[in-house]
XYZ file of C-alpha atoms in Angstrom:
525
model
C -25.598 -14.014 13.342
C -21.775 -13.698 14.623
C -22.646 -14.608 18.413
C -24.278 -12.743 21.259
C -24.440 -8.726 20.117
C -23.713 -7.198 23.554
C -23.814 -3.126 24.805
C -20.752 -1.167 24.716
C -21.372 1.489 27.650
C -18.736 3.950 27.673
C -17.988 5.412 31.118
C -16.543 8.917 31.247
C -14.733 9.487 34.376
C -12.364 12.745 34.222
C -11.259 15.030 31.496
C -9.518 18.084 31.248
C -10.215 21.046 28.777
C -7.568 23.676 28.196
C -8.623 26.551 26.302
C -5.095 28.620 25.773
C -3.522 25.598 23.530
C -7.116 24.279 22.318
C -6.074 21.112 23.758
C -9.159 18.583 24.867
C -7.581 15.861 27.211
C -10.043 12.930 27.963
C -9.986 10.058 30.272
C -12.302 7.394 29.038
C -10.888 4.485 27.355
C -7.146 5.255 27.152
C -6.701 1.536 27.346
C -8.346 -0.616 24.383
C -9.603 -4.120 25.293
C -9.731 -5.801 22.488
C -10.397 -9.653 23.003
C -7.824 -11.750 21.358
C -9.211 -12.821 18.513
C -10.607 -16.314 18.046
C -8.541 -18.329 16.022
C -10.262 -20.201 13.148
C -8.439 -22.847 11.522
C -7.512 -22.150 8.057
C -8.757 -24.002 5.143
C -6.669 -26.507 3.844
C -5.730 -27.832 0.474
C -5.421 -25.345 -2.886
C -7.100 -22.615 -1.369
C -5.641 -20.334 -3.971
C -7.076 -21.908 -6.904
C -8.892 -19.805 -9.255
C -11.873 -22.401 -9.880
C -15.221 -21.548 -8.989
C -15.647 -23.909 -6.261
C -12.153 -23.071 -4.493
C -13.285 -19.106 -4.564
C -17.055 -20.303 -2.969
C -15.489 -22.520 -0.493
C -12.801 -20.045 0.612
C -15.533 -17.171 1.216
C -18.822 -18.554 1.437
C -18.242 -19.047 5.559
C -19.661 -14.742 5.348
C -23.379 -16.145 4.030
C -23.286 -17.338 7.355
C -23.368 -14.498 9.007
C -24.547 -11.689 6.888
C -26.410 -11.192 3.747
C -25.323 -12.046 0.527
C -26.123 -10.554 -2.745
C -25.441 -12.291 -5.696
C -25.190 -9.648 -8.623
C -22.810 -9.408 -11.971
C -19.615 -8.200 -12.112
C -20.036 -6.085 -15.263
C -22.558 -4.347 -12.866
C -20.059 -3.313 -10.468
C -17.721 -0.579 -11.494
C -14.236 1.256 -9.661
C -14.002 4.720 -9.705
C -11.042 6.174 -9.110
C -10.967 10.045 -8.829
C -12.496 12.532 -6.593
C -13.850 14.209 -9.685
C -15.620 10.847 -11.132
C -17.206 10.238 -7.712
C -18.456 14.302 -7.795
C -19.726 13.731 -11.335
C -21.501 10.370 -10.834
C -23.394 11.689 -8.186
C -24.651 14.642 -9.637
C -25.693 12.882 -13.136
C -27.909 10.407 -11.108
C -29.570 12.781 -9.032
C -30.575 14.672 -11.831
C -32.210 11.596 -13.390
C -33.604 9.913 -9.722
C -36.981 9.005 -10.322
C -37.588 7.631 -6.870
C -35.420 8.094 -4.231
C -32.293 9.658 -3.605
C -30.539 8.172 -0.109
C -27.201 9.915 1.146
C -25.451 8.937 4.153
C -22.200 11.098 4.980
C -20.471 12.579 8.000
C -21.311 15.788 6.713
C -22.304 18.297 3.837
C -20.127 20.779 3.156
C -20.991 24.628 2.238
C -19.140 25.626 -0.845
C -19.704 25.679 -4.184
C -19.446 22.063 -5.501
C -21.607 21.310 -2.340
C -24.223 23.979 -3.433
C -24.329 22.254 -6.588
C -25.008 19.036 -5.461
C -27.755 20.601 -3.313
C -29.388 22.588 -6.551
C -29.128 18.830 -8.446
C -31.820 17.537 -5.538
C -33.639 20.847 -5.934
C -33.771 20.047 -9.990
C -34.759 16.186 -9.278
C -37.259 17.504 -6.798
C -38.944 19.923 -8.743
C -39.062 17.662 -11.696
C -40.722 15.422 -9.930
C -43.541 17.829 -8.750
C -44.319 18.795 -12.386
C -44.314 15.418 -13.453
C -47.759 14.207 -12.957
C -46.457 10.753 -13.922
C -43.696 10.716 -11.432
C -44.013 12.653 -8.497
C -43.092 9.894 -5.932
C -39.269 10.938 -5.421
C -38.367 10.751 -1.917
C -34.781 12.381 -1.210
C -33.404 11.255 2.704
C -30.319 12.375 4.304
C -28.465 11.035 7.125
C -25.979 13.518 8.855
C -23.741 13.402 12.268
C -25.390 15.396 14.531
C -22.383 17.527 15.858
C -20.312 17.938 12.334
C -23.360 18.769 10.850
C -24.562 21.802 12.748
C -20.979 22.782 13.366
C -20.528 27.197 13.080
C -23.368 29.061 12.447
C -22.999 27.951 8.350
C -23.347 23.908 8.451
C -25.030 21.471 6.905
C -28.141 22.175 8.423
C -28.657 25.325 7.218
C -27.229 23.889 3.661
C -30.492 21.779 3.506
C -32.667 24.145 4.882
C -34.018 25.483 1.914
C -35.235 21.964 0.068
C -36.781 20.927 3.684
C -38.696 23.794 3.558
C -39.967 23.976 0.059
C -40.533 19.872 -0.358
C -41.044 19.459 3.278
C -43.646 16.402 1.736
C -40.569 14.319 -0.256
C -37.500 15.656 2.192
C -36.249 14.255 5.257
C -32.890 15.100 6.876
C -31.860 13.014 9.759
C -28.858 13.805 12.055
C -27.498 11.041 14.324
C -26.681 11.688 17.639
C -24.310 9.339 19.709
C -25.751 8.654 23.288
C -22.191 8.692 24.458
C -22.270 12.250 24.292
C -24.767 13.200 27.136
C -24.766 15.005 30.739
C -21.667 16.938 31.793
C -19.516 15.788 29.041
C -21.725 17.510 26.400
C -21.595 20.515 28.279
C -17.872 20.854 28.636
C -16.506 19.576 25.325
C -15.959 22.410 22.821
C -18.093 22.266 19.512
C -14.815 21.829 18.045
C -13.628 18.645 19.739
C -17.448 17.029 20.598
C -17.566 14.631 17.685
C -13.824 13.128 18.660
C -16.618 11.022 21.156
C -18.894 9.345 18.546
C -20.000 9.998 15.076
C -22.226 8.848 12.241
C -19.145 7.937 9.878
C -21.418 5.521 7.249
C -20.851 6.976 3.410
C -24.026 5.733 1.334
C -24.776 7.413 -1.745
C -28.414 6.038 -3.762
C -29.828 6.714 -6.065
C -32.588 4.613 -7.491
C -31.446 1.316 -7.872
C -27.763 2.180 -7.998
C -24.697 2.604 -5.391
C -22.076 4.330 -4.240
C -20.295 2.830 -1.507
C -17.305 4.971 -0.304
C -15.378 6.745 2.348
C -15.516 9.505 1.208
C -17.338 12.414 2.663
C -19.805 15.388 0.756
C -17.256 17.978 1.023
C -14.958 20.461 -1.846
C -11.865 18.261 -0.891
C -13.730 14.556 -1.518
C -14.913 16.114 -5.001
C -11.085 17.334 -5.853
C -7.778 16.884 -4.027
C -8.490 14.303 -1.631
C -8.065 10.919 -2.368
C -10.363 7.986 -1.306
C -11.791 4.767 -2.938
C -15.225 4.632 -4.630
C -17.278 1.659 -5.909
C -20.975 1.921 -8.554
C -22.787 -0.845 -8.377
C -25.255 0.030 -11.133
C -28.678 -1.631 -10.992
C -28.258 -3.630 -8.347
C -31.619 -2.963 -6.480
C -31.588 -5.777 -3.820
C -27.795 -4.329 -2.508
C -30.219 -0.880 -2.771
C -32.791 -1.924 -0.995
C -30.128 -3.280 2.135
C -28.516 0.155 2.010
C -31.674 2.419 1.875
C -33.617 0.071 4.870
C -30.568 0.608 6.650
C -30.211 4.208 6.458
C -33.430 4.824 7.093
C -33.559 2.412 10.241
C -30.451 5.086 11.124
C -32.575 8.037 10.796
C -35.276 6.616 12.712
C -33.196 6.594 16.056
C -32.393 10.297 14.817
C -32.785 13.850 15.669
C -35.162 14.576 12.803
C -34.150 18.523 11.372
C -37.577 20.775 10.984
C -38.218 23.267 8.494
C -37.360 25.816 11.470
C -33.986 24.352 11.957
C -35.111 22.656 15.011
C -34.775 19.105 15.865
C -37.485 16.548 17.302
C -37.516 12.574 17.572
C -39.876 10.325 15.903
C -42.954 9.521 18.405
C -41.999 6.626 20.701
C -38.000 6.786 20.294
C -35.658 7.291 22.902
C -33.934 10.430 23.173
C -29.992 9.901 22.445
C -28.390 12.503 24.762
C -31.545 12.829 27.252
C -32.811 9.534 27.747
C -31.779 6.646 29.151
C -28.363 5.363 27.598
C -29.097 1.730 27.929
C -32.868 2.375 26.400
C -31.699 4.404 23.162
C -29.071 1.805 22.253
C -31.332 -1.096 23.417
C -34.360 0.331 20.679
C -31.464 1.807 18.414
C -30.172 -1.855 17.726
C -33.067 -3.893 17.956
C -34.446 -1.875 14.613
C -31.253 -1.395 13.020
C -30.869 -5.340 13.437
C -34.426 -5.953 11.544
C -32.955 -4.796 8.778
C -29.890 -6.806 8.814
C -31.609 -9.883 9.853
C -34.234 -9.570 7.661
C -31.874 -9.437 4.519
C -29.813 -12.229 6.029
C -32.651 -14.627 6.221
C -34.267 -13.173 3.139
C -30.928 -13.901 1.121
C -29.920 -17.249 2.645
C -33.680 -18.387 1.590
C -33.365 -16.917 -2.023
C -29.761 -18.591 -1.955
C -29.966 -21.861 -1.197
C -33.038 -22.222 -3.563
C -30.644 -20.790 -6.303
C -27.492 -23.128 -5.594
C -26.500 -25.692 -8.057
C -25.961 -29.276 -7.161
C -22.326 -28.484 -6.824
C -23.020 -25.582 -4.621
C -21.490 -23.442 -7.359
C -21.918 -19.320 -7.310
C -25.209 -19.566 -9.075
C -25.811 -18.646 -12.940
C -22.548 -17.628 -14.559
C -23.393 -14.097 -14.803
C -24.311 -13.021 -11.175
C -20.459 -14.027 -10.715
C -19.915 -11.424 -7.631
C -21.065 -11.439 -4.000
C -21.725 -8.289 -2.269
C -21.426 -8.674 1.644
C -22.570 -5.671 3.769
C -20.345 -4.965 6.897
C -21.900 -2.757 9.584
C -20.227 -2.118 13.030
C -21.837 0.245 15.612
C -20.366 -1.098 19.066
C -22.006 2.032 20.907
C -25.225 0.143 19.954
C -23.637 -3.027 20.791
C -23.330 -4.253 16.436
C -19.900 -5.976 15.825
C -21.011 -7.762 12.715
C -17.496 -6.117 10.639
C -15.223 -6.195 13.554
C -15.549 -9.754 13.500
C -15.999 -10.688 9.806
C -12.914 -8.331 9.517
C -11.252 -10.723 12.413
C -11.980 -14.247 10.468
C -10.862 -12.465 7.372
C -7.732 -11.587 8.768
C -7.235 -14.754 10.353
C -8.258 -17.147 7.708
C -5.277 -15.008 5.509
C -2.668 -18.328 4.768
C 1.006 -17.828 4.068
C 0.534 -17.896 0.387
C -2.011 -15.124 0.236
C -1.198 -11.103 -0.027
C -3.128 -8.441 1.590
C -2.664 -5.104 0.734
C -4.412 -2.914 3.535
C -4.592 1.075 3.084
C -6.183 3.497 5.650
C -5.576 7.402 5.725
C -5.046 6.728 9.486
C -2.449 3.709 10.545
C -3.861 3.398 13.434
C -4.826 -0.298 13.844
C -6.151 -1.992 16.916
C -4.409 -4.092 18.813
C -6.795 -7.618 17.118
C -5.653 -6.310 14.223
C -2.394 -5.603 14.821
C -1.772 -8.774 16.308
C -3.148 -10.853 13.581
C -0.573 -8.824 10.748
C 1.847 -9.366 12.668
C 0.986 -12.906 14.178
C -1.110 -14.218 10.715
C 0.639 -15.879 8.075
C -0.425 -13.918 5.059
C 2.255 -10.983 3.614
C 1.034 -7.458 4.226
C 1.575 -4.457 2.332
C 0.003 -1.771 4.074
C -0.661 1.968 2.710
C -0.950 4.744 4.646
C -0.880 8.635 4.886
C 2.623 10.603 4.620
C 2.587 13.645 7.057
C 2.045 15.617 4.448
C -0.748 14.393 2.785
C -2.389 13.766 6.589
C -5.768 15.964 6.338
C -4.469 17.444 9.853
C -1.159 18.722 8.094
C -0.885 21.831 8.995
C -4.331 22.185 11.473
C -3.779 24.644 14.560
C -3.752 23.633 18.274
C -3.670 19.904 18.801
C -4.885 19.113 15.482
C -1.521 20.055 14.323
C 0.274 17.211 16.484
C -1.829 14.265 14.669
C 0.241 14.086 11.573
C 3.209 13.485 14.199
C 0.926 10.978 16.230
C 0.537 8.997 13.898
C 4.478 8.996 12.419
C 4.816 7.765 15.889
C 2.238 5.268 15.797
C 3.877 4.162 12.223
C 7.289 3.979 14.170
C 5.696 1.755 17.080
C 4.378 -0.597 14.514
C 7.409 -0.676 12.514
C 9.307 -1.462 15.226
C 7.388 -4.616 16.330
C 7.870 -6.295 12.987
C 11.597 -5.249 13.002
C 11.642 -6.619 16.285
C 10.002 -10.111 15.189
C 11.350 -10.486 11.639
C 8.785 -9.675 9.932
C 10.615 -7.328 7.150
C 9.781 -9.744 4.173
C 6.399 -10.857 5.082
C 4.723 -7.023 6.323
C 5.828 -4.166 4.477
C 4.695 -0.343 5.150
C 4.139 2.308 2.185
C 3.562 5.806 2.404
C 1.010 7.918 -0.032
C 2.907 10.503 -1.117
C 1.198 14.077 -3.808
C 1.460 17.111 -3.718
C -1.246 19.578 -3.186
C -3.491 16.297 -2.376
C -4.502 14.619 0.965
C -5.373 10.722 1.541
C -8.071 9.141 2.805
C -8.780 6.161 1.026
C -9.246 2.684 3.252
C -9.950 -1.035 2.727
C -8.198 -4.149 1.490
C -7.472 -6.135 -1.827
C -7.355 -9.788 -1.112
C -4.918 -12.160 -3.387
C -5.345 -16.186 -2.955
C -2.360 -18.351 -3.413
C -1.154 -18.275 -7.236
C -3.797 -15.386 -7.865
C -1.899 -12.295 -9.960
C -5.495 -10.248 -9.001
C -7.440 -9.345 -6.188
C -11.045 -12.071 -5.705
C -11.716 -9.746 -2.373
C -11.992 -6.163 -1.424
C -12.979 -4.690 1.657
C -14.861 -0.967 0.685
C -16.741 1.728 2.814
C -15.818 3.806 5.286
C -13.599 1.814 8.838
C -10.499 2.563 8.798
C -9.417 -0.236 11.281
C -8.626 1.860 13.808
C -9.833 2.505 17.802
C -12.729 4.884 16.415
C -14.169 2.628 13.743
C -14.406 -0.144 15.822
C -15.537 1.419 19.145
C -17.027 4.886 19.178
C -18.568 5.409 15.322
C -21.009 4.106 13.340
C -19.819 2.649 10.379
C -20.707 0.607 6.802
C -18.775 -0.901 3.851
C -18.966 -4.482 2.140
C -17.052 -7.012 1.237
C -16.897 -7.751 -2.335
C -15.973 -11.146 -3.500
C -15.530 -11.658 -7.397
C -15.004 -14.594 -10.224
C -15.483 -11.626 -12.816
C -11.980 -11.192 -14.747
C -12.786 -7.768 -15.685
C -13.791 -6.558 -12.039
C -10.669 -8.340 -10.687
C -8.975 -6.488 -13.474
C -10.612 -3.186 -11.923
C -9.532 -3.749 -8.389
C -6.116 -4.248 -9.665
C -5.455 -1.124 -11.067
C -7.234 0.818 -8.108
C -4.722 -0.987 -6.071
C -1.655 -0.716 -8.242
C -2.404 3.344 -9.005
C -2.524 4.243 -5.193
C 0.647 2.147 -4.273
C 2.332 3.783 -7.602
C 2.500 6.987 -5.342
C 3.620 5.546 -2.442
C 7.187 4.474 -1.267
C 8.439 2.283 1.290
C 9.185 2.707 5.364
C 12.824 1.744 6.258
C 13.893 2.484 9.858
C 15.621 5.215 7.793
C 12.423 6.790 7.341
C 12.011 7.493 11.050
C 15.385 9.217 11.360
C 14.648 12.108 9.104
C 15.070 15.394 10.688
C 11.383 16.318 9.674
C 10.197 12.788 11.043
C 11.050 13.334 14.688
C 8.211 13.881 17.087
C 8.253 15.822 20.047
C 7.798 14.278 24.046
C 4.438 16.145 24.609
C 2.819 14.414 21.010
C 4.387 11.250 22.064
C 2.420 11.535 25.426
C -0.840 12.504 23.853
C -0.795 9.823 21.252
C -3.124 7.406 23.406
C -5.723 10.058 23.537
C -5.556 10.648 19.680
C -4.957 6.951 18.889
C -8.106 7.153 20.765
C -10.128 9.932 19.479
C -9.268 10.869 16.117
């Protein structure tokens, strides 16, 4: 694996709450510490070439360190709307014949949400009356603290299909141990998950895949925007995903038909035991899985590699790499594949880099700015920031991160960097943004071979404090290429481009108190 996993303690040492302006100030970790990143030297020769061997060589250094699934392109398929994402899930519920596997931040408690609920209920009963089929297994994997958030949460959403299929239903809600002690006592319900979260977005059903960032909530099924890949029959990428969700819920609080919450028998406690013990268990089982598949694939690999060391048989043309970072259980395995990636970037190739929060850490920052590769990088406008408009502190992030934007801007100003990095806003009305992830162009290439997809979003929180999931996809497949090119084209279509001009707007100026609380949200949100 990618060197020694170590434990990320996180030591909480003064806060202050105010309740009049809903303002939660907190001490820990105002500073990041990001190493500098390793430098790898970068290939050499036509590393843009558009030959099978150049697009192996290029990306097979990931096989390395991670598993790698070899499946076909036509297999894996973009989707593009909120709507298609909604409707894909609910047509393979309803025709799950063994397992349905959903990993979110939360599950909303409207409508749409109710529906997806009463598709599991339909699956589930199905299943009973089948005598032929009544094997279906439906498992959920929830944040602990969004999901029992007001006194109608997800909990109480799922409630209802615990209790009647208590035998095929299990609903597991994560629990970060750096919420514990007085800190868990003193944070308001409101602000608790700003310390940790389960922020993984895994949607299964059977043999097929939805990797997104995208949570189970009315806005991800309508007017918020976010990136979505299907891979369709693609049980071995399945498999990976559903082992590692369930490894997840093992190290869970584990909801009862009562609405109470136990642990499995011989796990440690997250918020009551010992903090070194949970994440000590917590990654030695989540790590089974990973290692398992690594050594499982490299095996099934290397048995399947042509003399020339070619990408196999011509139509399992795409790789699928799973990225997982959880550095509260001391798992950097993305935060450092990310890193190489980032580094390995030449001066002929293009990266175009979206997250609904610009909010990059300092590694990454460094290497855009430092790396030879041109950048075009998407982000939120203020108005389509999901905090536009929020009350209290919320409110100010919008601003936060204009100011971050500015900061940034401002560095590759500074260094003449104009023509190489370039930043975009997402601009619609009515709609908010909150897709993430990278399309990857080799020298000479006039399509994407690489996309980053799940749910980081580069920032302080995905790296440090959340638990989090997507995949690298690598592809010789013209028609998938073709995919990730219009994905990438349609959300820059809405976007236009930062200019120091864009900072001097009258509605782009941000007051001295945001501009002194931006470490804590850079931070925290």
């Amino acid at each position: 694996m990618l060197g020694d996993y170590i434990s990320w303690l996180v030591s909480c040492s003064t806060f202050h709450v105010s309740c009049r302006s809903s303002v939660l100030l907190l001490a820990p970790l105002l500073a990041e510490t990001d190493p500098a990143p390793h430098r790898v030297s970068r290939p050499t020769g036509s590393a843009g070439a558009q030959r099978t061997e150049g697009l192996c060589s290029h990306f097979r250094w990931m096989a390395e360190h991670v598993p790698a699934f070899q499946v076909p392109g036509s297999h894996v398929h973009i989707l593009t709307s909120p709507d298609q994402f909604y409707q894909a899930m609910k047509a393979r519920i309803k025709t799950a014949q063994r397992r349905v596997v959903m990993a979110s931040l939360y599950l909303g408690t409207g409508q749409l949400e109710q529906e997806l609920v009463d598709c599991m209920e339909e699956a589930l009963q199905r299943s009973q009356d089948n005598s032929q089929s009544p094997d279906l297994k439906v498992s959920i994997l929830l944040d602990y603290t969004r999901g029992s958030r007001g006194k109608i949460n997800s909990r109480t959403m799922l409630l209802p299909l615990l209790q009647r299929f208590t035998s095929q239903m299990r609903v597991s809600l994560y629990h970060t141990p750096d919420l514990r002690g007085l800190l868990r006592l003193l944070v308001p319900q409101r602000f608790n998950e700003t310390i940790g979260v389960q922020h993984i977005k895994v949607y299964l059903f059977d043999d097929s895949i939805i990797i997104s960032g995208a949570n189970l909530s009315d806005s991800y099924f309508t007017n918020r925007q976010d990136r979505y890949v299907l891979l369709e029959n693609c049980r071995e990428v399945a498999d990976f995903f559903c082992d590692l969700v369930e490894a997840v819920g093992d190290v869970s609080l584990q909801l009862q038909p009562d609405d109470s919450v136990t642990m499995l028998e011989g796990m440690v406690h997250p918020y009551k035991g010992n903090r070194q013990d949970f994440s000590a268990v917590a990654r030695k089982r989540i790590m089974e899985v990973v290692n398992s598949a690594h050594i499982r694939q490299r095996l099934l690999n290397q048995s399947e590699d042509s003399e020339d060391e070619g990408m196999s048989e011509a139509e399992e043309d795409t790789w699928v790499f799973p990225l997982v970072q959880m550095k509260p259980l001391g798992i950097r395995v993305d935060e450092q594949v990310t890193q190489r990636l980032l580094t390995d970037a030449g001066s002929e190739s293009t990266v175009f880099l979206t997250s609904g929060y610009f909010n990059l850490t300092r590694a990454y920052m460094r290497l855009v700015l430092k790396a030879g590769a041109s950048y075009r990088i998407l982000t939120a406008s203020p108005e389509v920031n999901g905090f536009f408009g929020a009350k209290g502190v919320a409110g100010a992030i919008p601003a936060a991160y204009t100011h971050i934007a500015r900061q940034f801007y401002k560095q590759v100003c500074q260094g003449g960097q104009q023509e190489r990095v370039h930043l975009h806003e997402y601009h619609r009305p009515q709609w908010t943004f909150h897709a993430k992830g990278l399309w990857y162009y080799l020298q000479g290439q006039d399509r994407p071979c690489l996309t980053l997809i799940g749910s980081p979003n580069f920032g302080y929180r995905s790296v440090h404090r959340d638990l989090e999931a997507q995949i690298a996809i690598v592809t010789e497949n013209e028609e998938l290429q073709s995919q990730l090119q219009e994905e990438q084209e349609m959300l820059y279509r809405r976007s236009t481009e930062v200019s120091t001009s864009t900072f001097e707007r009258p509605d782009r100026h941000v007051k001295l108190w945001v501009k002194l609380v931006t470490p804590l949200i850079k931070n925290f949100f």
